XYZ file of C-alpha atoms in Angstrom:
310
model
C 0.000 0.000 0.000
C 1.265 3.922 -0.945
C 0.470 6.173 1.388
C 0.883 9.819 0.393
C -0.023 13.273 2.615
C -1.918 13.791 -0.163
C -4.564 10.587 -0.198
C -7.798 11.409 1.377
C -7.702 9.104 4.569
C -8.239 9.719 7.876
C -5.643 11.819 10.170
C -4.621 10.671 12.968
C -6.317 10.616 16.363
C -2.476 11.102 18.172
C -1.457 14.814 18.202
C 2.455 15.856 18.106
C 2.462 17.061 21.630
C 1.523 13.111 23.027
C 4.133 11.279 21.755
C 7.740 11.477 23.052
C 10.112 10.540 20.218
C 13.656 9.046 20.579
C 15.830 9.506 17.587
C 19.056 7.417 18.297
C 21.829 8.284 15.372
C 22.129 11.907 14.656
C 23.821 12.004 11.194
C 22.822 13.374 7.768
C 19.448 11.779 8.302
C 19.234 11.212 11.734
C 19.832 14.720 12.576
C 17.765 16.422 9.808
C 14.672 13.983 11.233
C 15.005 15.102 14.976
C 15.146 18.858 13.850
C 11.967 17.931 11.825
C 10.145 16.760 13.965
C 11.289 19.092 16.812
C 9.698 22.068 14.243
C 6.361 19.793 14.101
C 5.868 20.259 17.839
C 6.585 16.379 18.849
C 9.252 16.033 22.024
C 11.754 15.093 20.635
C 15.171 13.421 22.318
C 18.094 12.494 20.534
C 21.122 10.435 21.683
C 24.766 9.767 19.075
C 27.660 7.604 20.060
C 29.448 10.071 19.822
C 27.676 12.964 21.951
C 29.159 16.214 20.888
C 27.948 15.257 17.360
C 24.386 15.827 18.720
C 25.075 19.468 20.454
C 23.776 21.360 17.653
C 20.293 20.044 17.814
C 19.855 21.649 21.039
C 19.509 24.833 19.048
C 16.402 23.607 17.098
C 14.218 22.492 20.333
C 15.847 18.865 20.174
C 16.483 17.852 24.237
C 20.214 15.962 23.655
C 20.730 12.948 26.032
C 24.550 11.292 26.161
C 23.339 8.393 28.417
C 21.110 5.634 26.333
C 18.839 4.421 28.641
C 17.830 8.206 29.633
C 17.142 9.115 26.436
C 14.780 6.124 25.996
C 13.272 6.184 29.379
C 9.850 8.184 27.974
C 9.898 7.254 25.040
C 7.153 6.056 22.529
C 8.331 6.082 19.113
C 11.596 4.977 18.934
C 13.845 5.504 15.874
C 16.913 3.770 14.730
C 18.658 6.217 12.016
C 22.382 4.750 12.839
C 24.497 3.281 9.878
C 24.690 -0.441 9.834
C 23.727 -4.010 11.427
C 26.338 -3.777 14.371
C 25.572 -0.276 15.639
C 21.326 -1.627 15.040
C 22.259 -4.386 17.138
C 24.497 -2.437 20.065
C 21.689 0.280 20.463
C 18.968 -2.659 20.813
C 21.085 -4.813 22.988
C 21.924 -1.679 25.308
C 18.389 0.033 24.687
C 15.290 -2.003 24.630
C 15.673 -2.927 28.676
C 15.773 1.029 29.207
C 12.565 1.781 27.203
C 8.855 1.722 28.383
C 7.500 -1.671 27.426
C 4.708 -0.110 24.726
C 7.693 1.915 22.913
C 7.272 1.492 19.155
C 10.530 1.022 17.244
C 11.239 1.913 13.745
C 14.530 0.430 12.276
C 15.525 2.667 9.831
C 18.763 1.991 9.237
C 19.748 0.231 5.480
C 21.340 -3.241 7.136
C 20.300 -5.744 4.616
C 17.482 -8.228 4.919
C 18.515 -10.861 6.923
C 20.271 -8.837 9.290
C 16.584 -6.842 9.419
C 15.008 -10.378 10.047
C 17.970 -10.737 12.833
C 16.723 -7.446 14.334
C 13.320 -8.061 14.417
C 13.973 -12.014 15.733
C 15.782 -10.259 18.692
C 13.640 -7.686 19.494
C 10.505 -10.161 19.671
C 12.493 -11.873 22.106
C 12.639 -9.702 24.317
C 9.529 -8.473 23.931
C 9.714 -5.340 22.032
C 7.668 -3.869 19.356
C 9.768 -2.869 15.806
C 8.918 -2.453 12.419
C 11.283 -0.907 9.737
C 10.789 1.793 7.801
C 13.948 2.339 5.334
C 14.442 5.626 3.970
C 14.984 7.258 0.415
C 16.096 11.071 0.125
C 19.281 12.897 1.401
C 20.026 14.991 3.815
C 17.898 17.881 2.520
C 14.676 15.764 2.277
C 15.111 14.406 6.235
C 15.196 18.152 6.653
C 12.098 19.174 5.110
C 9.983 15.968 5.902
C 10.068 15.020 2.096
C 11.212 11.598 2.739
C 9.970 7.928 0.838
C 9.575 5.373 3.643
C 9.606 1.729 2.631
C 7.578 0.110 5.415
C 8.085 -3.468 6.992
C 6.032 -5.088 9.753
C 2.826 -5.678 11.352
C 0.644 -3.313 10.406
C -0.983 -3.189 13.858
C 2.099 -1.050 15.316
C 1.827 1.620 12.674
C -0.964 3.646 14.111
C 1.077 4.483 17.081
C 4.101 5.474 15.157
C 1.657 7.260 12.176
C 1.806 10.630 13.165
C 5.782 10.357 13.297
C 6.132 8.929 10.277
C 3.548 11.361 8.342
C 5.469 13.883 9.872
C 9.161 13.173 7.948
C 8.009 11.606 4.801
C 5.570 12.613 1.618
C 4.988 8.990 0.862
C 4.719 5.783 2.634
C 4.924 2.500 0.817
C 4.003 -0.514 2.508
C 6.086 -3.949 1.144
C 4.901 -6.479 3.582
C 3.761 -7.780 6.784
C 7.567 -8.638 7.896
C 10.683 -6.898 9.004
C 12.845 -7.623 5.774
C 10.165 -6.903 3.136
C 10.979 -3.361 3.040
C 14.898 -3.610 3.671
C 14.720 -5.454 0.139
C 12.762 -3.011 -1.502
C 14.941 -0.009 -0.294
C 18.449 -2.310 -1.401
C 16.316 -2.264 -5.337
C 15.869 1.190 -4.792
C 19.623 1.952 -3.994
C 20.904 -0.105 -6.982
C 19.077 1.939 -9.303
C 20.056 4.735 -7.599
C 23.613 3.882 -7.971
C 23.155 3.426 -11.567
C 21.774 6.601 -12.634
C 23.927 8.825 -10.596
C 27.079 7.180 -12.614
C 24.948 7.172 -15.722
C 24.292 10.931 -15.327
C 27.706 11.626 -13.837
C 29.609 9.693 -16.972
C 27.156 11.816 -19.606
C 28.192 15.110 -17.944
C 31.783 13.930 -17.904
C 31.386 12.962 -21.563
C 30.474 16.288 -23.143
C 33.132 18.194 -20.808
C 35.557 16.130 -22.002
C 34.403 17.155 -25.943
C 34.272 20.677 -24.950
C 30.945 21.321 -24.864
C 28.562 22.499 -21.968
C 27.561 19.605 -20.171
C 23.891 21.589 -19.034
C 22.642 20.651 -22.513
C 22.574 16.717 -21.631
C 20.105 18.157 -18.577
C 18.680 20.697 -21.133
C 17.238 17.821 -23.577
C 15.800 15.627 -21.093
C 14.343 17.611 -18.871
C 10.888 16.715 -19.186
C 11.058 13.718 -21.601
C 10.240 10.242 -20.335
C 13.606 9.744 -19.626
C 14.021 12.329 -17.424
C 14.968 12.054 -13.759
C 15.165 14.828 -11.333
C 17.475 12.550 -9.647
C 20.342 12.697 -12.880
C 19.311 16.744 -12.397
C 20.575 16.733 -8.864
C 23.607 14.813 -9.387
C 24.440 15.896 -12.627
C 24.346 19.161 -11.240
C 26.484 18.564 -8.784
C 29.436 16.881 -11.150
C 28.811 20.014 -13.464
C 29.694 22.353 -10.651
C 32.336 19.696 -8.811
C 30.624 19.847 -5.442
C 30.430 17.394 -3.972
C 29.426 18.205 -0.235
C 27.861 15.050 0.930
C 23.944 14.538 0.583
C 24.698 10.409 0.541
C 28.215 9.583 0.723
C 30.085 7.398 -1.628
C 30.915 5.297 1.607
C 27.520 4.608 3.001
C 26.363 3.599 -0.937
C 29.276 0.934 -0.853
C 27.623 -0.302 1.927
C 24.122 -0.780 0.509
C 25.302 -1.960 -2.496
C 27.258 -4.705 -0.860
C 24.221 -5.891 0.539
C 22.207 -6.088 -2.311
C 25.311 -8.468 -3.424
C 24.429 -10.384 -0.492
C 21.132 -10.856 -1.712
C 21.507 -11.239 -5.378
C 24.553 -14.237 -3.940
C 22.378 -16.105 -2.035
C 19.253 -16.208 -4.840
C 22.146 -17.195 -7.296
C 21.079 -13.802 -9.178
C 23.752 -11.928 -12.072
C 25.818 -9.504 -10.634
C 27.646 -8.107 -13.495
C 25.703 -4.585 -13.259
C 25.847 -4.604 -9.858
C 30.037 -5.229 -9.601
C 30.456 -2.086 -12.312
C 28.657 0.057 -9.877
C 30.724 -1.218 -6.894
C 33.791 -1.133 -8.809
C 32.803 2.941 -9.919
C 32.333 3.864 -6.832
C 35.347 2.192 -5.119
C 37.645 3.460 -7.237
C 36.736 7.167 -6.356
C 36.691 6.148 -2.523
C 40.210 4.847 -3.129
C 41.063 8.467 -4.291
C 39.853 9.973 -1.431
C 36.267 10.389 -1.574
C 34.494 7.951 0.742
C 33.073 11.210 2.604
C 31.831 12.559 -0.328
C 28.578 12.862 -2.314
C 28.236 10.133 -4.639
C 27.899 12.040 -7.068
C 31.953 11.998 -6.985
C 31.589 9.238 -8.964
C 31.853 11.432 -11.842
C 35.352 11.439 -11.209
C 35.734 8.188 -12.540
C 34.541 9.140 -15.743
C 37.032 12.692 -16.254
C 39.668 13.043 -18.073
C 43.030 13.693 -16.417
C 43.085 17.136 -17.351
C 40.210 17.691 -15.627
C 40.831 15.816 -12.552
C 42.252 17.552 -9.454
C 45.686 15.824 -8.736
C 45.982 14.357 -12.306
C 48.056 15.656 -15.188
């Protein structure tokens, strides 16, 4: 089922100012998720590893907690924006003890599908409540509550976390009635992703290398059934050679390695997949891991147009 702000169905009966949300992971997303909520009116608590990352929330209305099990102690939506299956696993492990026993969690984290199955095996163990919601948009659309959520779980626990989730995203899609469905959905999504942003990168690196103004590839088709505004963002970005990090090069290496997990154990091709990886390590291994991925277009310039090449 899609769920957009837009379809005509009923709001919910939970305002902002009843629910205590826990964001734990304040990153690119995590961070721009806790300062959108904060603005919605929800109370809003957010706890990093590493605390000092989290400071600057304070500014936006967003209490900070260093210690875990305060930050969960009143909580009812919990969400999980850290980066992989490990750090899932530690914040569970340390976490689901400290929070009330009705808390909703939301893994939101991209950590593959069994791993997702893992989290939601352990967390029924101990008697906790999760569902996943994976996440596609950057840093700006966690900012403005313009994310896609690819749902996972029993549907039952949604209406609690609802008026959280309406709250960050324009569109929900739900894939399934388990923890995993939507983890596989989101590792589709991120393949494609990977391949446009080198396929727009490489034409943009194609017509500087020929001298001619690589806006005209956008130019011709904007608009057309081919058209993206994806290739427009990233394309974009390798035109002007910014690459300040919306989705870094490092965490796509991630993702992508699980979707080779996946595609491994169904006995699926990979040879699209391994170009993509192989892209995208090759400008980590220049220095770039922290970087947009649209510094993949690196890959594709010529020498002369490559900082440190000649």
């Amino acid at each position: 089922m899609d769920t957009t702000k837009n379809d005509a169905v009923d709001a919910p009966t939970t305002s902002t100012e009843d629910l205590n949300v826990t964001v734990l992971g304040t990153g690119l997303m995590g961070g721009g998720i806790a300062r959108t909520l904060a603005a919605a009116g929800f109370a809003v608590t957010a706890w990093n590893r590493t605390p000092a990352h989290a400071e600057p929330l304070r500014a936006y209305g967003v209490s900070v907690e260093p210690n875990l099990a305060a930050a969960l102690a009143d909580a009812d939506v919990v969400l999980v924006v850290v980066y992989d299956a490990a750090s899932v696993m530690d914040v569970l492990e340390r976490g689901i003890g400290a929070a009330p026993a009705g808390a909703v969690w939301v893994q939101m984290a991209t950590i593959g599908v069994e791993e997702s199955r893992d989290v939601a095996r352990f967390a029924e163990t101990k008697g906790a409540h999760l569902v996943e919601t994976l996440m596609m948009g950057s840093k700006d659309q966690a900012e403005n509550g313009a994310l896609t959520l690819m749902a996972g779980g029993n549907p039952a626990l949604f209406d609690q976390a609802d008026p959280v989730l309406q709250a960050i995203s324009v569109k929900i899609v739900h894939c399934g009635e388990s923890v995993g469905s939507g983890s596989v959905v989101k590792l589709a999504c991120n393949l494609w992703l990977a391949c446009i942003t080198s396929a727009a990168c490489q034409s943009v690196e194609l017509l500087k290398g020929e001298g001619v103004d690589p806006q005209l590839f956008l130019d011709v088709i904007s608009g057309m059934t081919t058209d993206s505004p994806y290739a427009h963002l990233k394309g974009g970005k390798a035109i002007t050679g910014d690459f300040s990090a919306q989705f870094e090069v490092n965490a796509l290496l991630k993702d992508l390695g699980l979707v080779g997990e996946v595609m491994a154990r169904r006995g699926f091709r990979t040879d699209l997949l391994d170009r993509q990886k192989a892209l995208y390590d090759e400008v980590r291994a220049q220095g770039h891991g922290h970087d947009d991925v649209s510094a993949v277009a690196l890959a594709f310039a010529s020498p002369r147009d490559t900082p440190g090449l000649s």
